[in-house]
Coordinates of N, CA and C in Angstrom, one line a residue:
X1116 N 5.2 19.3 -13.3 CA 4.0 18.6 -13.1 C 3.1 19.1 -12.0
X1117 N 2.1 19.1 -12.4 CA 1.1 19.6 -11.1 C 0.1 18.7 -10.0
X1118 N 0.5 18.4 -8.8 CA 0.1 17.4 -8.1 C -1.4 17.4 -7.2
X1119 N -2.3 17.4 -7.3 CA -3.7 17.3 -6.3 C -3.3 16.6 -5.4
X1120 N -2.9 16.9 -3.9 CA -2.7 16.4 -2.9 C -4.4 16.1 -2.3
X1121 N -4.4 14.2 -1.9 CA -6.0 14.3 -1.9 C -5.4 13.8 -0.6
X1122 N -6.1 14.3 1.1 CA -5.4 13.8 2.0 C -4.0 14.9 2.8
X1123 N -4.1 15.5 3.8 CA -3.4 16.3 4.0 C -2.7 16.0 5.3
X1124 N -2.7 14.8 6.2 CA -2.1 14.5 7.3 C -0.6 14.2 7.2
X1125 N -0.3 13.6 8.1 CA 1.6 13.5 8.1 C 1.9 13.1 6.6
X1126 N 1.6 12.0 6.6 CA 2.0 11.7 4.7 C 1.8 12.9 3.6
X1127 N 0.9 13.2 3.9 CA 0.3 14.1 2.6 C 1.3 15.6 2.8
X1128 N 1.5 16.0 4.3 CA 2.8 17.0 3.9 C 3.9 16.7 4.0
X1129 N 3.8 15.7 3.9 CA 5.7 14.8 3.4 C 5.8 14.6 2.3
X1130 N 4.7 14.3 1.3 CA 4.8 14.3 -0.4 C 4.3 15.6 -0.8
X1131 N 3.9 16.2 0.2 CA 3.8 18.1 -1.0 C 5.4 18.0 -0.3
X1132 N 6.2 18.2 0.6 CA 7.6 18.4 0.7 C 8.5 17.8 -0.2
X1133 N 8.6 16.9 -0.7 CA 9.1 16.1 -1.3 C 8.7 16.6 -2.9
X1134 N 7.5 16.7 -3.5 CA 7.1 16.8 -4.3 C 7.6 18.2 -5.0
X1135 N 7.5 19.4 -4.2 CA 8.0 20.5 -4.6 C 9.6 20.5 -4.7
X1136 N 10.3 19.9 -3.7 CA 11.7 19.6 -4.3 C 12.2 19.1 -5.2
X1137 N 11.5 18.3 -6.0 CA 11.7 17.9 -7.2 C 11.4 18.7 -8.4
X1138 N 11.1 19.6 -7.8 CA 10.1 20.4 -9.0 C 8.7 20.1 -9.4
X1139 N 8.0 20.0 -8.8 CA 6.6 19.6 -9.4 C 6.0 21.2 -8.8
X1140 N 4.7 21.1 -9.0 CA 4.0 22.4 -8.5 C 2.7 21.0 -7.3
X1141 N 2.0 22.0 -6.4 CA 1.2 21.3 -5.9 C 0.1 22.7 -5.3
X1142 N -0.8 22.9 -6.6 CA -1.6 24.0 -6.7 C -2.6 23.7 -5.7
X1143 N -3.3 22.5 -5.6 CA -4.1 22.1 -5.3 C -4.4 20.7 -4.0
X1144 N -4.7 21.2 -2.4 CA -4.9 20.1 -1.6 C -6.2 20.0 -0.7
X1145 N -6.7 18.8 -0.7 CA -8.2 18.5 -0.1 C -7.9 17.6 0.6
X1146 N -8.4 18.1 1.9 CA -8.1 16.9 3.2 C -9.7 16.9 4.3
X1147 N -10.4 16.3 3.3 CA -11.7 15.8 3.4 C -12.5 15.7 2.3
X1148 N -13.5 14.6 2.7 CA -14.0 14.2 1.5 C -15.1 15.0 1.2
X1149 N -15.0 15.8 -0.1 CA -16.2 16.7 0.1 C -16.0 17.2 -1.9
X1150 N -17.7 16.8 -1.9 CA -17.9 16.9 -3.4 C -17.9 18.3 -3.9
X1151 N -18.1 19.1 -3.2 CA -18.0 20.0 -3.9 C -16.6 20.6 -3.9
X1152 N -16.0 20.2 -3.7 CA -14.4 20.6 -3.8 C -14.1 20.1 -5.3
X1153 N -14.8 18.8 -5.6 CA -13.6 18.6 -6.3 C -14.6 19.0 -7.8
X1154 N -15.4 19.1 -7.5 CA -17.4 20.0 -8.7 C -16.7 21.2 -9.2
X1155 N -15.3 22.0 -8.5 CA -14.9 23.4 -8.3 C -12.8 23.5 -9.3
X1156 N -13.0 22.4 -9.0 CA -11.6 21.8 -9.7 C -11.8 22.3 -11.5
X1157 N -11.0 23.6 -12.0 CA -10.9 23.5 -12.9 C -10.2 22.7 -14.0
X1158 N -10.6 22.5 -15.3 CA -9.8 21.5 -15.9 C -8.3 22.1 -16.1
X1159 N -7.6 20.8 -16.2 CA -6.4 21.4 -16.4 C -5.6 21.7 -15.1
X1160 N -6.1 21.9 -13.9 CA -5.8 22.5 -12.6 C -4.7 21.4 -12.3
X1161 N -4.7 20.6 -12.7 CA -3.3 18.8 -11.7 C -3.5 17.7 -12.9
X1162 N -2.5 17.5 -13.1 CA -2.0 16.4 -14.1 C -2.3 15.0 -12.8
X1163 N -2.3 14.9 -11.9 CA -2.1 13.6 -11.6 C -2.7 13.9 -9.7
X1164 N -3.1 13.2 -9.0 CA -3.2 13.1 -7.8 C -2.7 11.8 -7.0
X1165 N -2.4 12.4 -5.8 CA -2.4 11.6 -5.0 C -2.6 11.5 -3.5
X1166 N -3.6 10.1 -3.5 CA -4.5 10.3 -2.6 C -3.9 9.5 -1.1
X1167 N -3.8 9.8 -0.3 CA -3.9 9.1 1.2 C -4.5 9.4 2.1
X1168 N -5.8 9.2 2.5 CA -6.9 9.2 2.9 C -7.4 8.5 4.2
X1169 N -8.6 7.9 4.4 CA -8.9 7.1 5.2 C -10.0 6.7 4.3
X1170 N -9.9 4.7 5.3 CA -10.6 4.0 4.1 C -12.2 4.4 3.3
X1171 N -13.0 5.0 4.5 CA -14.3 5.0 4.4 C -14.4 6.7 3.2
X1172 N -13.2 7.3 3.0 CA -13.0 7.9 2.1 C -12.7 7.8 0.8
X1173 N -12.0 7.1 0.7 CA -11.3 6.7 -0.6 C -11.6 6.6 -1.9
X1174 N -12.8 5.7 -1.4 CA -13.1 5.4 -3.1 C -14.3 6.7 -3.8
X1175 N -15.2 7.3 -2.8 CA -15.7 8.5 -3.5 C -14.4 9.9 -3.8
X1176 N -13.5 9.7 -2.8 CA -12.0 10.6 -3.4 C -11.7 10.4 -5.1
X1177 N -11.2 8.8 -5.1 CA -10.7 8.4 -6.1 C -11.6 8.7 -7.3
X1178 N -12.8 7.9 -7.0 CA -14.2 8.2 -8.3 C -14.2 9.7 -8.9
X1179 N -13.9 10.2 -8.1 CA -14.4 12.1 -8.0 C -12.8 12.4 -9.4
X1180 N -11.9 12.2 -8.7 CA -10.9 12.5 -9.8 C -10.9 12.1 -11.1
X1181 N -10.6 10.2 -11.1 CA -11.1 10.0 -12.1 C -11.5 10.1 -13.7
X1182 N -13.2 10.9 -12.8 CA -14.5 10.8 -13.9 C -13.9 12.5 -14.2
X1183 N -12.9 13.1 -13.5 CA -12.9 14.5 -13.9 C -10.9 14.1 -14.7
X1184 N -10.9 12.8 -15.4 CA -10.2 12.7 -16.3 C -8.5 12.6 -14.7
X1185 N -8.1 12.8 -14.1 CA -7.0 13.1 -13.3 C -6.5 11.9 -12.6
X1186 N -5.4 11.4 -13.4 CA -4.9 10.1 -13.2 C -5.0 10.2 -11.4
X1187 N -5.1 8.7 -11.0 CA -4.9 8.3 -9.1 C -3.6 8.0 -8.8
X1188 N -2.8 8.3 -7.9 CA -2.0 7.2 -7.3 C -2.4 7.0 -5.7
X1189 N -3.1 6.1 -5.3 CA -3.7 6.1 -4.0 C -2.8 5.0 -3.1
X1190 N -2.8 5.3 -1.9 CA -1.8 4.7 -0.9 C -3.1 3.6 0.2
X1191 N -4.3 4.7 0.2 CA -5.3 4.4 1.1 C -5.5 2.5 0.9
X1192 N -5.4 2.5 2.2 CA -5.3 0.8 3.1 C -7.0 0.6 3.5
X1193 N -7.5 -0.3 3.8 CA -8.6 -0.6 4.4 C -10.3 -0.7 3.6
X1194 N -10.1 -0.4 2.1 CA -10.5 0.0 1.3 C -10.9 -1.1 -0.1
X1195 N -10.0 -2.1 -0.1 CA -10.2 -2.4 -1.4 C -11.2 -3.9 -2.2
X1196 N -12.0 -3.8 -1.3 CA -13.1 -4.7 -1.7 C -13.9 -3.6 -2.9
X1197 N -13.6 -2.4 -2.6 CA -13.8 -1.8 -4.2 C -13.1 -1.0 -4.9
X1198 N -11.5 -1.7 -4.6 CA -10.8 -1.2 -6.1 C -11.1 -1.8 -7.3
X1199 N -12.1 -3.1 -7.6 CA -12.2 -3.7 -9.0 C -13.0 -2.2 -9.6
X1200 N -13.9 -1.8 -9.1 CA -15.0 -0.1 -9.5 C -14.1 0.6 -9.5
X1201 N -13.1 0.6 -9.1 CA -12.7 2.2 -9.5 C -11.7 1.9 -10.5
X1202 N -10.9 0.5 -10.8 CA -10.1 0.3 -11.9 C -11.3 0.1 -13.1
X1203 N -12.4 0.0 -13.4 CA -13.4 0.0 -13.7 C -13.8 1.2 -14.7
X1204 N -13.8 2.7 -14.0 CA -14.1 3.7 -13.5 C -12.7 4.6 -14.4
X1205 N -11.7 4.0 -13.8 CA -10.5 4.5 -14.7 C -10.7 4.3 -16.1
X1206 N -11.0 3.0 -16.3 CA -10.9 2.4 -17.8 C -11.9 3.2 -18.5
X1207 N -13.3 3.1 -17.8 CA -14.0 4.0 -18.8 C -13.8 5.7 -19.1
X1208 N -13.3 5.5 -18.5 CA -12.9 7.4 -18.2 C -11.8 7.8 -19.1
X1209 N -11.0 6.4 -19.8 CA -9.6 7.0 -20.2 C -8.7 7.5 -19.5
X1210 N -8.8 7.5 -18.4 CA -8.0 7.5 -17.1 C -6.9 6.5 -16.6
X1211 N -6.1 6.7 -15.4 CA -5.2 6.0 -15.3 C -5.1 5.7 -13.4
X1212 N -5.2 4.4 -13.2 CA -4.9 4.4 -11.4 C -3.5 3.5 -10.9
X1213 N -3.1 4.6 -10.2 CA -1.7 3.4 -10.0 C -2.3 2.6 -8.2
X1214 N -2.3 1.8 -8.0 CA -2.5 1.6 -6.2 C -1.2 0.8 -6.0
X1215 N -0.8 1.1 -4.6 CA 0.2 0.1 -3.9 C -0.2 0.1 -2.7
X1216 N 0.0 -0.6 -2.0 CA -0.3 -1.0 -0.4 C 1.0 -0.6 0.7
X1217 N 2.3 -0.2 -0.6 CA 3.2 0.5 0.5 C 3.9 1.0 -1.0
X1218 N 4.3 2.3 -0.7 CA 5.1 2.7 -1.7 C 6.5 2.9 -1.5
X1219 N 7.1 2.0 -0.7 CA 8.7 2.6 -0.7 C 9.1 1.2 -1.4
X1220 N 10.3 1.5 -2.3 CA 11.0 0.8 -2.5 C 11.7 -0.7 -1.7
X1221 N 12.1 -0.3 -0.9 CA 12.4 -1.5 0.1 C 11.3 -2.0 0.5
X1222 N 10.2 -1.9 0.4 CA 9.2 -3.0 1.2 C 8.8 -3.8 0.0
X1223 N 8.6 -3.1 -1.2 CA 8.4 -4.2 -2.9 C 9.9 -4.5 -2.9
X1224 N 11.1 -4.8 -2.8 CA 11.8 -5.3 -3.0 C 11.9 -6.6 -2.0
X1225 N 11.3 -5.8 -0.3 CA 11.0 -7.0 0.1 C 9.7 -8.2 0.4
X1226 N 8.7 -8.0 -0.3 CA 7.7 -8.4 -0.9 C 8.2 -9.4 -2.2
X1227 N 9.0 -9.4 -3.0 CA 9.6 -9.9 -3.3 C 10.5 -11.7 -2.5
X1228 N 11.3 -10.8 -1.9 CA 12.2 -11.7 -0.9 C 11.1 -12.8 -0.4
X1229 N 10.3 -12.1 0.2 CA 9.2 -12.5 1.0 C 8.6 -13.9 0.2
X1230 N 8.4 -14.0 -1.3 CA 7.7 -14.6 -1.7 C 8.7 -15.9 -2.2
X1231 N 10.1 -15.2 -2.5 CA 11.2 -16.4 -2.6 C 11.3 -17.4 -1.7
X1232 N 11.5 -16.8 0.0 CA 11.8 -17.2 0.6 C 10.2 -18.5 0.7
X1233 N 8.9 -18.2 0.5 CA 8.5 -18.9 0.7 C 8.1 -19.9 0.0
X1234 N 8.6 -20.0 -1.1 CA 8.8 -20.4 -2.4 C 9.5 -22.1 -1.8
X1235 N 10.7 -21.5 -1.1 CA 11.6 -22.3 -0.4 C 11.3 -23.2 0.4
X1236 N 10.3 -22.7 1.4 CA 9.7 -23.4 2.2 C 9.0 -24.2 2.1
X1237 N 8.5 -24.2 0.6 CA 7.2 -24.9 0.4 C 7.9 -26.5 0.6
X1238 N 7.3 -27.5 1.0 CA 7.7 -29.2 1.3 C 8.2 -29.1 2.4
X1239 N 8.5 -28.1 3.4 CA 9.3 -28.5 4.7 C 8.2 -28.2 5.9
X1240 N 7.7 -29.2 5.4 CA 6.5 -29.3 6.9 C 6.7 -29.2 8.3
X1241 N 8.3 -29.1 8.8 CA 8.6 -28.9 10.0 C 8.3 -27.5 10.5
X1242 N 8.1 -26.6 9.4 CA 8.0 -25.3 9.8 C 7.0 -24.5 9.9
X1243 N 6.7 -23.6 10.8 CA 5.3 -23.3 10.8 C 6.1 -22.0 10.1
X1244 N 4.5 -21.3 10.0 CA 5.0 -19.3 9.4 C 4.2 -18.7 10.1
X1245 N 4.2 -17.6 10.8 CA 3.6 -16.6 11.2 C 4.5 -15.0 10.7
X1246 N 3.6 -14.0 11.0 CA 3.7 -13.1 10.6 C 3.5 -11.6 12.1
X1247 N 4.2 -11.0 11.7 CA 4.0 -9.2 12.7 C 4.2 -8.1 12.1
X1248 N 3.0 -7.1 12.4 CA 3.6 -5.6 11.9 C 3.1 -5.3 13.0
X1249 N 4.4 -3.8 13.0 CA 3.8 -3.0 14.3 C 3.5 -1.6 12.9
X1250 N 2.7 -0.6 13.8 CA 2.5 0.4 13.0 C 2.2 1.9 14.0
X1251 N 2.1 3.4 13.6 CA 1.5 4.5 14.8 C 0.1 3.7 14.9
X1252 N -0.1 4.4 16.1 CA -1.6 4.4 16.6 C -2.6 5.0 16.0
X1253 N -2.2 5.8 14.9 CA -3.1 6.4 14.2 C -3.7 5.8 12.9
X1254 N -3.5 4.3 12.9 CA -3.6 3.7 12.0 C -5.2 2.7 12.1
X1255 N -5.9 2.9 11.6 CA -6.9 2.4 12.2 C -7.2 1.4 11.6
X1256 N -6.8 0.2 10.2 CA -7.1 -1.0 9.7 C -5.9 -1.5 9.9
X1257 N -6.5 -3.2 10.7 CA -5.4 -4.1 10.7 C -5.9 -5.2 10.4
X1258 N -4.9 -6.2 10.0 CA -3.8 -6.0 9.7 C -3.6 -4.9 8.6
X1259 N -1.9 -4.3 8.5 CA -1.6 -3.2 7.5 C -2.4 -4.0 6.2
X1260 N -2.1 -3.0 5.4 CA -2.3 -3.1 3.7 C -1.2 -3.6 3.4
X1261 N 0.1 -3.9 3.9 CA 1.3 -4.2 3.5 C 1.6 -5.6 4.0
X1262 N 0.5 -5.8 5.4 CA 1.1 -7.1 5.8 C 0.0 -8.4 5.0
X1263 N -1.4 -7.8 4.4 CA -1.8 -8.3 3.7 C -1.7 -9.0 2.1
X1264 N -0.6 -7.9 1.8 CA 0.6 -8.2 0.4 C 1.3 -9.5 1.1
X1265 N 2.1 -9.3 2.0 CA 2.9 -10.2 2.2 C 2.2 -11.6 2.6
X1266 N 1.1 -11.2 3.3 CA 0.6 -12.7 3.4 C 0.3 -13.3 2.5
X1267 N -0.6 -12.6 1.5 CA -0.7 -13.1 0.1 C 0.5 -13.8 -0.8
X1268 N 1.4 -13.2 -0.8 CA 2.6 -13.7 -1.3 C 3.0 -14.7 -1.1
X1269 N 2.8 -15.3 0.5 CA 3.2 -16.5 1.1 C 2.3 -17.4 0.6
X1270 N 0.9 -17.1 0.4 CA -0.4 -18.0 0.0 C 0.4 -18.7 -1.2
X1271 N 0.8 -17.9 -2.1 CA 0.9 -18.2 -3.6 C 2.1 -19.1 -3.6
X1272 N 2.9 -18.8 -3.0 CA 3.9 -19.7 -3.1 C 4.5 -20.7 -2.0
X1273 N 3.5 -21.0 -0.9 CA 3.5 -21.6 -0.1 C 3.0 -22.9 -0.3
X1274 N 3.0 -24.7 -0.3 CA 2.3 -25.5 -0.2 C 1.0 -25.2 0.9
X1275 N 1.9 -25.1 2.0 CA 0.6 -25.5 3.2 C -0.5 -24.2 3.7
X1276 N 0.2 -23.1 3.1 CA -1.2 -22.1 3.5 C -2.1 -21.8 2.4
X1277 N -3.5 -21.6 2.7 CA -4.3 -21.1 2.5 C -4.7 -20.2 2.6
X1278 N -5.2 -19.0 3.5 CA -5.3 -18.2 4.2 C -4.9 -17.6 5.2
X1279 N -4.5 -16.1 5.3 CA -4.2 -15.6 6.7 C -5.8 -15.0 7.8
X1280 N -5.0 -14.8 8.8 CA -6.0 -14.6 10.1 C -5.4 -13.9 10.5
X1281 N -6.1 -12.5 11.6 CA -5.5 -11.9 12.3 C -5.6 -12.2 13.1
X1282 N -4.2 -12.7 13.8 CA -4.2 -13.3 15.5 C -4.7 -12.5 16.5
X1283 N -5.4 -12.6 17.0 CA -5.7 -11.7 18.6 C -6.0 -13.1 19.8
X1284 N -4.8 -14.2 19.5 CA -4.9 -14.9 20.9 C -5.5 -16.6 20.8
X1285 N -6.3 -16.3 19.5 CA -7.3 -17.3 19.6 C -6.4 -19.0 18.7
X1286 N -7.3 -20.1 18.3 CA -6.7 -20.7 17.8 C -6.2 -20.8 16.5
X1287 N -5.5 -21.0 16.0 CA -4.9 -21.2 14.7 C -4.7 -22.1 13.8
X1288 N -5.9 -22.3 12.9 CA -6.4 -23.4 12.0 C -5.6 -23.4 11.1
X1289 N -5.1 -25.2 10.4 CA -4.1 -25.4 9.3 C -4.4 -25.1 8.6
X1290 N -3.4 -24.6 7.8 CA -3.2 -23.7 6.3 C -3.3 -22.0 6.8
X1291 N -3.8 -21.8 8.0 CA -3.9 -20.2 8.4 C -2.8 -19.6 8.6
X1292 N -2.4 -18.4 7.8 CA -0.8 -17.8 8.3 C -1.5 -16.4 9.1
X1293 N -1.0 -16.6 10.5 CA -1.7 -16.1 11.6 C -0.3 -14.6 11.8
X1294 N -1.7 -13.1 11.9 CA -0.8 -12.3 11.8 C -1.2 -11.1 12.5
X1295 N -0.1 -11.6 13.2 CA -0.1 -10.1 14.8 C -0.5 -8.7 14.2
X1296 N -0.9 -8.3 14.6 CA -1.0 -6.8 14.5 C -1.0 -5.8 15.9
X1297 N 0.1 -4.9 15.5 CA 0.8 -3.9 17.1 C 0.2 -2.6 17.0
X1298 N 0.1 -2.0 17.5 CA 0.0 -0.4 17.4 C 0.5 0.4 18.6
X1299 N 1.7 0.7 18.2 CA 2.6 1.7 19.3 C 3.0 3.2 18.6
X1300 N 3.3 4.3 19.2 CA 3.1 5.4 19.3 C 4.3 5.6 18.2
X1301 N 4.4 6.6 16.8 CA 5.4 7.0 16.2 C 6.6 6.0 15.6
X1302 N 5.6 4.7 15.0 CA 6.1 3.8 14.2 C 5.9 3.8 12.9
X1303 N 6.8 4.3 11.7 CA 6.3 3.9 10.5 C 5.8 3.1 9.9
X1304 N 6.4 1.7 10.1 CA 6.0 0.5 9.6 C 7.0 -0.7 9.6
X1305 N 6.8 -1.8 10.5 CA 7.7 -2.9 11.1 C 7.1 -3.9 10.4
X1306 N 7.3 -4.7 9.6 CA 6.7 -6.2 9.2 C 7.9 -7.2 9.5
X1307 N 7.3 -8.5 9.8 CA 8.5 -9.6 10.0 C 7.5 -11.4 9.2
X1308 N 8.3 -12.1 8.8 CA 7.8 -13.3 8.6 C 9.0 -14.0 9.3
X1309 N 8.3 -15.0 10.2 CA 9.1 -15.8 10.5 C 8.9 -17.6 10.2
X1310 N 9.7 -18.0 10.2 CA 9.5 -19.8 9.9 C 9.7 -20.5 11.4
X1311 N 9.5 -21.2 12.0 CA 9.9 -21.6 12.6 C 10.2 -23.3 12.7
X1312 N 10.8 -24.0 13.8 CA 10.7 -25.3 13.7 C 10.8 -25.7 15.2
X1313 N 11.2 -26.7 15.6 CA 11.8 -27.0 17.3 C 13.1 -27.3 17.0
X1314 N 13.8 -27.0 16.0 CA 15.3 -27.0 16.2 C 15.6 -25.5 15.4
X1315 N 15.1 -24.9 15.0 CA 15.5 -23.5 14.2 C 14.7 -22.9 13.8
X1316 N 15.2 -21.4 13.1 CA 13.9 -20.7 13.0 C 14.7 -19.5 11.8
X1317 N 13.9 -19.2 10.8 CA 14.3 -18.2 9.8 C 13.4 -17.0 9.5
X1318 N 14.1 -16.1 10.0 CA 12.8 -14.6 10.2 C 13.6 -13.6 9.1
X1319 N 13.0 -13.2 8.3 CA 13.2 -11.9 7.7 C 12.4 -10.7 8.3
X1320 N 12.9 -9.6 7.6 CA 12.0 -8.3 8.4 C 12.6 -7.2 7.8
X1321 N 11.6 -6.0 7.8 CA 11.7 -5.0 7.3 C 11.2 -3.7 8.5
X1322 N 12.2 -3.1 8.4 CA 11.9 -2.1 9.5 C 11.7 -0.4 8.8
X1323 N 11.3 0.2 8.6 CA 11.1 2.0 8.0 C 11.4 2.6 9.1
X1324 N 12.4 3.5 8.9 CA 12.6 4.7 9.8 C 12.0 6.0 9.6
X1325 N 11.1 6.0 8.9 CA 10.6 7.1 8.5 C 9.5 7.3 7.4
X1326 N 8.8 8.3 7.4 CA 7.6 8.2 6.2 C 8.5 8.7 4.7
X1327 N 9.9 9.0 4.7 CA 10.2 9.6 4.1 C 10.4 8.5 2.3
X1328 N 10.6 7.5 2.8 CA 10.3 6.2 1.6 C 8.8 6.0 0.8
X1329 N 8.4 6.4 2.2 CA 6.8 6.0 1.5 C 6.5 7.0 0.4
X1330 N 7.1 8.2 0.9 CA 5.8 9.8 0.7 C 7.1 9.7 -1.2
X1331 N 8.4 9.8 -1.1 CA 9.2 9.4 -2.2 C 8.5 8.5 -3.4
X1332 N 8.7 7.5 -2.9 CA 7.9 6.3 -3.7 C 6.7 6.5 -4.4
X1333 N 5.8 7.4 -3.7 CA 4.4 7.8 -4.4 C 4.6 8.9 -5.1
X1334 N 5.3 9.9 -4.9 CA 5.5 11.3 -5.7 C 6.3 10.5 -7.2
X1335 N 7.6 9.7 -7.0 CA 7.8 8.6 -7.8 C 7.0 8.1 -9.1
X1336 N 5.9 7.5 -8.7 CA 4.2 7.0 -9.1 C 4.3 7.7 -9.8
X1337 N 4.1 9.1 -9.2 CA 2.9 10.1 -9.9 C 3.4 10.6 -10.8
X1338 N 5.2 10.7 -10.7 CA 5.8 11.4 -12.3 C 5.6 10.6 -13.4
X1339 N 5.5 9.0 -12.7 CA 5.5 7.8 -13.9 C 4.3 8.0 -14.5
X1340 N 3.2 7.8 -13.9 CA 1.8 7.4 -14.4 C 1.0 8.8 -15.4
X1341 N 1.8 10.2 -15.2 CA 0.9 11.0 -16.0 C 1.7 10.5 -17.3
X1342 N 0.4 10.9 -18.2 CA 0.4 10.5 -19.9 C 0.0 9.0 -20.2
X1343 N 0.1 8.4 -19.7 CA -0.5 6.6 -19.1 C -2.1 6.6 -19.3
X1344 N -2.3 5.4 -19.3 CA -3.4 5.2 -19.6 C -3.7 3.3 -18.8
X1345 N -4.9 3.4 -17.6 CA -4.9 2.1 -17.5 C -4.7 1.8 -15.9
X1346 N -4.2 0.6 -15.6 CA -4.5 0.4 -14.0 C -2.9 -0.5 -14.1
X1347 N -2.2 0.7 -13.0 CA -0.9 -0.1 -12.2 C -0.3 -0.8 -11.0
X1348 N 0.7 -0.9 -10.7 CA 0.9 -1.2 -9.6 C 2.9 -1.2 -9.3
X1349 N 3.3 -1.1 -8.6 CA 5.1 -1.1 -8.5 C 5.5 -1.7 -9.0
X1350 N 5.0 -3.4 -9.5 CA 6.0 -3.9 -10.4 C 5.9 -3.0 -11.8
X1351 N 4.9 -2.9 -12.1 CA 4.9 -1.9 -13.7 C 6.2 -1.0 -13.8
X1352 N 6.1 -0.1 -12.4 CA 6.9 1.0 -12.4 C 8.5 0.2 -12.2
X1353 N 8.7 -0.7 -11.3 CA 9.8 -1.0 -10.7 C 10.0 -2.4 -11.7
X1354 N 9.3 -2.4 -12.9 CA 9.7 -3.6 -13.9 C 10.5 -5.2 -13.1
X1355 N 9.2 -5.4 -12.1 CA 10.0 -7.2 -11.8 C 9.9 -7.8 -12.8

């Protein structure tokens, strides 16, 4: 398989490393957003891309592949008030987009957990929920793309929340699941939900030691999604 690496920072040479161990080829990498790169892209050149970018990039990355037929699997966070256009974009193109907001295995498995556990909670009004990720400093949208999944999760199966907020200090309105966001030097990705009460308190948490889940998980994607047709996500691939 031949991979278009769109994005060439720490992630992006962790899944050309990964990617070529597996056997894939990876002919082709662009680490900036620039049309004429991809105007230059012969057909045939990459069965499949994948993109991790920055937000204000993304979606002309994505569009660009696309419309030149070359399925997505995009990781890019901060971005998706216009993934409905580019799943859009895919469909008319006969194209294929996978997105996830974290690609390692263990964090959709515990995105999962996450939604059980609040499943559970729903009727037990003693307990408040809040939420933390810590993340590198090189991360410039907060909260993560991952801690947004999970708050979501909590929405859906929560009675008392409504919405989350990003805490920076201020007050915290009912139904709000209020969510720290950290940025310390050479962290992959820390998320926690906690319950709390005045007699106890129930925290899950997920900790990454490394990009090495993420950059897996998407190369993963990318073997799944060529020949596909349409708009995915991890449960597709990971059949919940």
């Amino acid at each position: 398989m031949k991979i278009l690496i769109v994005g060439y920072g720490k992630m992006g040479r962790t899944i050309e490393k990964i990617a070529k161990e597996r056997g894939n080829e990876v002919p082709l990498i662009v680490d900036t957003n620039g049309q004429s790169f991809f105007d230059d892209i012969p057909e045939g050149a990459a069965d499949v891309a994948i993109e991790f970018t920055q937000p204000e990039a993304a979606f002309d990355n994505i569009k660009a592949c696309l419309e030149r037929k070359i399925p997505v699997v995009s990781g890019t966070t901060g971005w998706l008030e216009r993934k409905p256009e580019v799943e859009e974009i895919a469909k008319a193109n006969g194209s294929a987009f996978f997105y996830a907001s974290n690609y390692s295995i263990g964090v959709n498995l515990f995105f999962h957990l996450n939604k059980y556990l609040a499943k559970l909670m729903s009727g037990q009004q003693q307990y408040k929920v809040e939420m933390e990720e810590i993340h590198h400093t090189q991360k410039l949208d907060a909260p993560s793309g991952t801690a947004i999944t999970l708050a979501e999760g909590i929405i859906e199966n929560l009675e008392s929340a409504t919405s989350w907020v990003l805490d920076e200090g201020g007050e915290v309105k009912k139904g709000e699941v209020p969510i720290v966001a950290l940025r310390e030097p050479e962290v992959p990705g820390t998320h926690s939900i906690k319950f709390s009460s005045e007699v106890d308190e129930i925290e899950i948490k997920h900790t990454a030691h490394s990009r090495q889940g993420f950059a897996e998980g998407a190369v993963t994607a990318a073997e799944w999604l060529v020949g596909k047709k349409g708009v995915f996500g991890m449960e597709d691939m990971l059949r919940f």
